[in-house]
mmCIF file of C-alpha atoms and ligand atoms in Angstrom:
data_model
loop_
_atom_site.group_PDB
_atom_site.id
_atom_site.type_symbol
_atom_site.label_atom_id
_atom_site.label_comp_id
_atom_site.label_asym_id
_atom_site.label_seq_id
_atom_site.Cartn_x
_atom_site.Cartn_y
_atom_site.Cartn_z
ATOM 1 C CA MET A 143 -6.917 19.049 6.133
ATOM 2 C CA ALA A 144 -8.588 21.936 7.823
ATOM 3 C CA GLU A 145 -10.121 20.636 10.987
ATOM 4 C CA ASP A 146 -9.981 17.720 13.275
ATOM 5 C CA SER A 147 -13.177 15.814 12.642
ATOM 6 C CA ASP A 148 -12.207 12.491 14.123
ATOM 7 C CA ARG A 149 -13.511 12.848 17.654
ATOM 8 C CA ASP A 150 -16.298 10.388 17.018
ATOM 9 C CA GLU A 151 -13.952 7.481 16.361
ATOM 10 C CA PRO A 152 -14.740 4.574 18.658
ATOM 11 C CA PRO A 153 -11.845 3.611 20.926
ATOM 12 C CA SER A 154 -12.514 -0.010 20.004
ATOM 13 C CA ALA A 155 -10.852 0.661 16.666
ATOM 14 C CA MET A 156 -7.442 0.642 18.311
ATOM 15 C CA VAL A 157 -5.192 -2.371 18.203
ATOM 16 C CA THR A 158 -4.409 -3.089 21.800
ATOM 17 C CA VAL A 159 -3.057 -5.905 23.866
ATOM 18 C CA GLU A 160 -3.755 -4.604 27.302
ATOM 19 C CA ALA A 161 -1.570 -5.679 30.144
ATOM 20 C CA ASP A 162 -3.717 -4.211 32.898
ATOM 21 C CA GLY A 163 -7.267 -3.364 31.917
ATOM 22 C CA GLU A 164 -8.257 0.287 31.657
ATOM 23 C CA LEU A 165 -6.671 2.525 29.073
ATOM 24 C CA GLY A 166 -5.121 5.568 30.680
ATOM 25 C CA PRO A 167 -5.984 9.227 30.049
ATOM 26 C CA ALA A 168 -4.117 11.587 27.678
ATOM 27 C CA PRO A 169 -0.548 10.541 26.959
ATOM 28 C CA SER A 170 2.154 11.404 29.397
ATOM 29 C CA LEU A 171 5.236 11.849 27.296
ATOM 30 C CA SER A 172 7.676 12.213 30.112
ATOM 31 C CA MET A 173 11.035 10.546 29.751
ATOM 32 C CA GLY A 174 11.460 7.165 31.270
ATOM 33 C CA SER A 175 7.841 6.040 31.023
ATOM 34 C CA PHE A 176 8.920 2.679 29.671
ATOM 35 C CA SER A 177 11.842 0.375 30.043
ATOM 36 C CA MET A 178 11.753 0.078 26.240
ATOM 37 C CA GLU A 179 14.122 2.333 24.391
ATOM 38 C CA GLY A 180 12.253 4.724 22.130
ATOM 39 C CA ARG A 181 13.048 4.911 18.445
ATOM 40 C CA VAL A 182 11.715 5.930 15.058
ATOM 41 C CA GLU A 183 11.541 3.433 12.203
ATOM 42 C CA VAL A 184 10.582 4.487 8.675
ATOM 43 C CA ILE A 185 9.469 2.262 5.795
ATOM 44 C CA VAL A 186 9.502 3.923 2.374
ATOM 45 C CA GLY A 187 9.075 2.994 -1.277
ATOM 46 C CA SER A 188 6.753 3.435 -4.248
ATOM 47 C CA MET A 189 3.174 2.279 -4.411
ATOM 48 C CA PHE A 190 2.804 -1.529 -4.283
ATOM 49 C CA SER A 191 6.298 -1.888 -2.805
ATOM 50 C CA GLY A 192 5.014 -3.616 0.343
ATOM 51 C CA LYS A 193 5.265 -0.734 2.826
ATOM 52 C CA THR A 194 1.928 -1.533 4.417
ATOM 53 C CA GLU A 195 2.679 -5.257 4.506
ATOM 54 C CA GLU A 196 5.977 -4.533 6.260
ATOM 55 C CA LEU A 197 4.248 -2.192 8.732
ATOM 56 C CA ILE A 198 1.608 -4.826 9.492
ATOM 57 C CA ARG A 199 4.312 -7.501 9.860
ATOM 58 C CA ARG A 200 6.069 -5.395 12.504
ATOM 59 C CA VAL A 201 2.798 -4.648 14.311
ATOM 60 C CA LYS A 202 1.916 -8.342 14.418
ATOM 61 C CA ARG A 203 5.338 -9.222 15.822
ATOM 62 C CA ALA A 204 4.912 -6.584 18.504
ATOM 63 C CA LEU A 205 1.493 -8.036 19.343
ATOM 64 C CA PHE A 206 3.091 -11.468 19.736
ATOM 65 C CA ALA A 207 5.532 -9.820 22.132
ATOM 66 C CA ARG A 208 2.477 -8.621 24.132
ATOM 67 C CA GLN A 209 3.277 -4.978 23.568
ATOM 68 C CA THR A 210 0.579 -2.325 23.572
ATOM 69 C CA ILE A 211 0.018 -0.863 20.131
ATOM 70 C CA GLN A 212 -1.958 1.886 18.483
ATOM 71 C CA ALA A 213 -2.150 2.175 14.698
ATOM 72 C CA PHE A 214 -3.063 5.366 12.846
ATOM 73 C CA LYS A 215 -3.652 6.548 9.335
ATOM 74 C CA PRO A 216 -4.464 9.964 7.898
ATOM 75 C CA ARG A 217 -8.143 10.640 7.471
ATOM 76 C CA ILE A 218 -7.639 11.595 3.816
ATOM 77 C CA ASP A 219 -7.027 7.985 2.909
ATOM 78 C CA ASN A 220 -10.430 6.325 2.816
ATOM 79 C CA ARG A 221 -9.800 3.914 -0.004
ATOM 80 C CA TYR A 222 -11.014 0.915 1.914
ATOM 81 C CA ASP A 223 -12.201 1.318 5.484
ATOM 82 C CA ALA A 224 -11.595 4.425 7.565
ATOM 83 C CA THR A 225 -10.699 2.391 10.617
ATOM 84 C CA ARG A 226 -8.362 -0.198 9.120
ATOM 85 C CA ILE A 227 -4.933 -0.273 7.522
ATOM 86 C CA VAL A 228 -5.255 -2.538 4.473
ATOM 87 C CA SER A 229 -2.485 -3.651 2.123
ATOM 88 C CA HIS A 230 -2.928 -4.178 -1.608
ATOM 89 C CA GLY A 231 -2.707 -7.862 -0.798
ATOM 90 C CA GLU A 232 -5.740 -7.410 1.511
ATOM 91 C CA ILE A 233 -3.904 -7.950 4.789
ATOM 92 C CA ALA A 234 -5.375 -5.653 7.441
ATOM 93 C CA ILE A 235 -5.073 -4.363 10.991
ATOM 94 C CA ASP A 236 -7.372 -2.070 12.915
ATOM 95 C CA ALA A 237 -6.419 1.592 13.020
ATOM 96 C CA VAL A 238 -7.746 5.000 13.896
ATOM 97 C CA ALA A 239 -8.063 7.619 11.151
ATOM 98 C CA VAL A 240 -6.917 11.058 12.333
ATOM 99 C CA ALA A 241 -7.004 14.399 10.565
ATOM 100 C CA THR A 242 -3.785 15.932 11.901
ATOM 101 C CA SER A 243 -0.524 15.003 13.599
ATOM 102 C CA GLU A 244 -1.719 16.915 16.667
ATOM 103 C CA SER A 245 -4.817 14.761 16.820
ATOM 104 C CA LEU A 246 -2.639 11.653 16.532
ATOM 105 C CA LEU A 247 -0.502 12.762 19.472
ATOM 106 C CA LYS A 248 -3.565 13.473 21.594
ATOM 107 C CA ARG A 249 -4.897 10.012 20.975
ATOM 108 C CA VAL A 250 -1.773 8.157 22.067
ATOM 109 C CA GLN A 251 -2.587 6.436 25.339
ATOM 110 C CA GLU A 252 -0.200 6.500 28.267
ATOM 111 C CA SER A 253 0.171 2.733 28.147
ATOM 112 C CA THR A 254 0.957 2.559 24.424
ATOM 113 C CA GLN A 255 4.409 1.210 23.649
ATOM 114 C CA VAL A 256 4.280 0.996 19.854
ATOM 115 C CA VAL A 257 2.771 3.617 17.540
ATOM 116 C CA ALA A 258 2.294 2.562 13.911
ATOM 117 C CA VAL A 259 1.459 5.097 11.192
ATOM 118 C CA ASP A 260 0.602 4.252 7.595
ATOM 119 C CA GLU A 261 0.491 6.669 4.643
ATOM 120 C CA ALA A 262 2.644 9.046 6.672
ATOM 121 C CA GLN A 263 3.246 11.229 3.591
ATOM 122 C CA PHE A 264 -0.296 12.549 3.919
ATOM 123 C CA PHE A 265 0.330 14.010 7.374
ATOM 124 C CA ASP A 266 1.266 17.627 8.004
ATOM 125 C CA ARG A 267 4.887 18.422 8.849
ATOM 126 C CA GLY A 268 4.034 18.311 12.534
ATOM 127 C CA ILE A 269 4.266 14.525 12.274
ATOM 128 C CA VAL A 270 8.068 14.849 12.430
ATOM 129 C CA ASP A 271 7.968 16.489 15.850
ATOM 130 C CA VAL A 272 5.242 14.112 17.012
ATOM 131 C CA ALA A 273 7.325 11.072 16.023
ATOM 132 C CA ASP A 274 10.338 12.577 17.781
ATOM 133 C CA ARG A 275 8.393 13.294 20.969
ATOM 134 C CA LEU A 276 6.850 9.843 21.064
ATOM 135 C CA ALA A 277 10.270 8.232 20.613
ATOM 136 C CA ASN A 278 11.763 10.499 23.290
ATOM 137 C CA SER A 279 9.069 9.272 25.662
ATOM 138 C CA GLY A 280 10.298 5.712 25.186
ATOM 139 C CA ARG A 281 7.924 4.567 22.496
ATOM 140 C CA ARG A 282 8.694 2.717 19.290
ATOM 141 C CA VAL A 283 7.279 4.690 16.364
ATOM 142 C CA ILE A 284 6.947 2.962 12.985
ATOM 143 C CA LEU A 285 5.935 5.071 9.990
ATOM 144 C CA ALA A 286 5.327 3.881 6.432
ATOM 145 C CA GLY A 287 4.917 6.193 3.457
ATOM 146 C CA LEU A 288 5.725 7.154 -0.103
ATOM 147 C CA ASP A 289 9.196 8.653 -0.436
ATOM 148 C CA GLN A 290 8.387 10.158 -3.863
ATOM 149 C CA ASP A 291 5.322 11.794 -5.368
ATOM 150 C CA TYR A 292 3.921 11.041 -8.823
ATOM 151 C CA MET A 293 6.589 13.259 -10.395
ATOM 152 C CA GLY A 294 9.402 11.421 -8.648
ATOM 153 C CA ARG A 295 10.039 14.284 -6.229
ATOM 154 C CA PRO A 296 10.765 13.802 -2.512
ATOM 155 C CA PHE A 297 7.418 13.656 -0.732
ATOM 156 C CA PRO A 298 7.332 15.758 2.451
ATOM 157 C CA PRO A 299 7.400 14.988 5.310
ATOM 158 C CA MET A 300 9.050 11.639 4.518
ATOM 159 C CA PRO A 301 12.585 13.041 3.965
ATOM 160 C CA GLU A 302 12.500 14.668 7.420
ATOM 161 C CA LEU A 303 11.129 11.509 9.006
ATOM 162 C CA MET A 304 13.912 9.487 7.376
ATOM 163 C CA ALA A 305 16.444 11.959 8.751
ATOM 164 C CA ILE A 306 15.313 11.645 12.366
ATOM 165 C CA ALA A 307 14.780 7.871 12.193
ATOM 166 C CA GLU A 308 17.081 5.317 13.784
ATOM 167 C CA ASP A 309 16.137 2.843 11.084
ATOM 168 C CA VAL A 310 15.037 3.325 7.455
ATOM 169 C CA MET A 311 13.913 0.522 5.166
ATOM 170 C CA LYS A 312 13.407 1.136 1.462
ATOM 171 C CA VAL A 313 11.251 -1.498 -0.181
ATOM 172 C CA ARG A 314 10.677 -1.933 -3.900
ATOM 173 C CA ALA A 315 7.817 -3.030 -6.088
ATOM 174 C CA VAL A 316 8.028 -4.782 -9.475
ATOM 175 C CA CYS A 317 7.994 -2.542 -12.549
ATOM 176 C CA SER A 318 4.707 -3.021 -14.421
ATOM 177 C CA VAL A 319 6.450 -2.430 -17.763
ATOM 178 C CA CYS A 320 9.692 -4.422 -17.635
ATOM 179 C CA GLY A 321 9.680 -6.447 -14.418
ATOM 180 C CA ALA A 322 12.731 -4.797 -12.856
ATOM 181 C CA ASP A 323 12.706 -3.520 -9.281
ATOM 182 C CA ALA A 324 10.497 -0.450 -9.162
ATOM 183 C CA SER A 325 11.065 2.667 -7.070
ATOM 184 C CA ARG A 326 8.531 5.060 -8.593
ATOM 185 C CA SER A 327 4.762 5.485 -8.754
ATOM 186 C CA GLN A 328 3.502 6.157 -12.275
ATOM 187 C CA ARG A 329 0.248 8.087 -12.342
ATOM 188 C CA LEU A 330 -1.938 6.766 -15.131
ATOM 189 C CA LEU A 331 -4.413 9.641 -15.313
ATOM 190 C CA PRO A 332 -3.018 12.791 -16.935
ATOM 191 C CA ASP A 333 -5.500 15.307 -15.550
ATOM 192 C CA ALA A 334 -5.806 15.052 -11.789
ATOM 193 C CA GLY A 335 -4.717 18.335 -10.237
ATOM 194 C CA THR A 336 -5.254 17.798 -6.541
ATOM 195 C CA VAL A 337 -4.313 14.992 -4.243
ATOM 196 C CA LEU A 338 -5.305 11.815 -6.015
ATOM 197 C CA VAL A 339 -5.771 8.854 -3.741
ATOM 198 C CA GLY A 340 -6.058 5.593 -5.564
ATOM 199 C CA GLY A 341 -4.836 2.092 -6.222
ATOM 200 C CA ALA A 342 -4.081 0.045 -9.323
ATOM 201 C CA ASP A 343 -6.708 1.964 -11.289
ATOM 202 C CA LYS A 344 -4.714 5.188 -11.058
ATOM 203 C CA TYR A 345 -1.095 4.203 -10.442
ATOM 204 C CA GLU A 346 1.410 1.543 -11.309
ATOM 205 C CA ALA A 347 4.912 0.782 -10.093
ATOM 206 C CA ARG A 348 7.737 1.665 -12.481
ATOM 207 C CA CYS A 349 11.512 1.457 -12.449
ATOM 208 C CA ARG A 350 13.667 4.512 -13.167
ATOM 209 C CA ARG A 351 13.932 3.684 -16.876
ATOM 210 C CA CYS A 352 10.211 3.124 -17.456
ATOM 211 C CA PHE A 353 8.960 5.981 -15.254
ATOM 212 C CA ARG A 354 7.692 8.990 -17.221
ATOM 213 C CA ALA A 355 7.022 12.024 -15.054
ATOM 214 C CA ARG A 356 6.345 14.042 -18.212
ATOM 215 C CA ASP A 357 3.333 11.896 -19.099
ATOM 216 C CA VAL A 358 1.507 13.844 -16.447
ATOM 217 C CA LEU A 359 0.510 17.318 -17.598
ATOM 218 C CA PRO A 360 0.058 20.149 -15.112
ATOM 219 C CA SER A 361 -3.582 20.835 -14.351
ATOM 220 C CA PRO A 362 -5.104 24.010 -15.861
ATOM 221 C CA ASP A 363 -5.027 25.904 -12.556
ATOM 222 C CA GLY A 364 -1.291 25.409 -12.388
ATOM 223 C CA SER A 365 -1.358 23.246 -9.317
ATOM 224 C CA ASP A 366 0.724 20.133 -9.469
ATOM 225 C CA GLU A 367 -0.060 18.502 -6.209
ATOM 226 C CA THR A 368 1.101 15.086 -5.375
ATOM 227 C CA THR A 369 -0.539 11.674 -5.273
HETATM 228 P P1 LIG B 1007 2.309 -0.381 -0.449
HETATM 229 O O1 LIG B 1007 1.807 -0.123 0.944
HETATM 230 O O2 LIG B 1007 3.785 -0.149 -0.591
HETATM 231 O O3 LIG B 1007 1.529 0.362 -1.498
HETATM 232 P P2 LIG B 1007 1.209 -2.997 -0.005
HETATM 233 O O4 LIG B 1007 1.940 -3.525 1.191
HETATM 234 O O5 LIG B 1007 -0.165 -2.446 0.229
HETATM 235 O O6 LIG B 1007 2.120 -1.940 -0.764
HETATM 236 O O7 LIG B 1007 1.042 -4.127 -1.091
HETATM 237 C C1 LIG B 1007 2.107 -4.917 -1.542
HETATM 238 C C2 LIG B 1007 1.483 -6.025 -2.393
HETATM 239 O O8 LIG B 1007 0.985 -5.463 -3.590
HETATM 240 C C3 LIG B 1007 2.427 -7.093 -2.854
HETATM 241 O O9 LIG B 1007 2.656 -8.076 -1.872
HETATM 242 C C4 LIG B 1007 1.667 -7.675 -4.047
HETATM 243 O O10 LIG B 1007 0.724 -8.632 -3.608
HETATM 244 C C5 LIG B 1007 0.864 -6.490 -4.567
HETATM 245 N N1 LIG B 1007 1.324 -5.903 -5.816
HETATM 246 C C6 LIG B 1007 0.510 -5.387 -6.779
HETATM 247 N N2 LIG B 1007 1.228 -4.861 -7.796
HETATM 248 C C7 LIG B 1007 2.540 -5.024 -7.489
HETATM 249 C C8 LIG B 1007 3.781 -4.671 -8.139
HETATM 250 N N3 LIG B 1007 3.809 -4.038 -9.306
HETATM 251 N N4 LIG B 1007 4.925 -4.981 -7.496
HETATM 252 C C9 LIG B 1007 4.908 -5.619 -6.312
HETATM 253 N N5 LIG B 1007 3.787 -5.979 -5.663
HETATM 254 C C10 LIG B 1007 2.602 -5.694 -6.229
HETATM 255 MG MG1 LIG B 1008 0.417 1.177 1.700
HETATM 256 ZN ZN1 LIG B 1009 10.851 -0.891 -15.933
#
């Protein structure tokens, strides 16, 4: 993701329950901004494991608690709507698509108490520091993402995010082959060198026994980039 091309996003795309009208200027991340204790929560699992549903569930609970929320997703993920986070079960919340972790940080409003991030595995490694800074400023940061790529390898920056998190939840899908709990994302297309964003047409959930990383051949240029 070379440049930040998200400046034209309308502010109305943010999920907000505003306590006192106007949104503030750029975020002040000084300590003690909120009485809330800051923390990082991470939700990981394979595709179709319910990460997005769990993220949306937490956001909706926070909205019931009248907290101020902003939801983000990486700009690379435009499967459905660039300004919404949508689960495979079609549950959705409004979100802002951002190109980089730096852009995400810049967009966090001073009044925001909860920052939700979906598809966190598609962010640059700066997202780890951004999550840390937001939590240090008293905010609750909830990030959902794939813990493994299509080869079953740890998917940066999720391992680092899990390490700095106060709370990690690992959710599981149902294996498409045998029905057991599934922890891996099986890519169904053999020749897809670069980042391959997709849903049930390109991936299915598999358990450890049914997962076949070797089914996927390296692309001719030698790159073996992840989902
Ligand atoms: P994730 O964000 O982890 O990819 P979602 O939260 O978007 O997952 O979607 C989870 C939903 O996907 C489930 O509630 C279910 O309706 C649907 N689903 C489709 N295939 C599977 C599967 N193999 N195992 C579990 N849920 C599945
Ligand atoms: Mg998801
Ligand atoms: Zn299986």
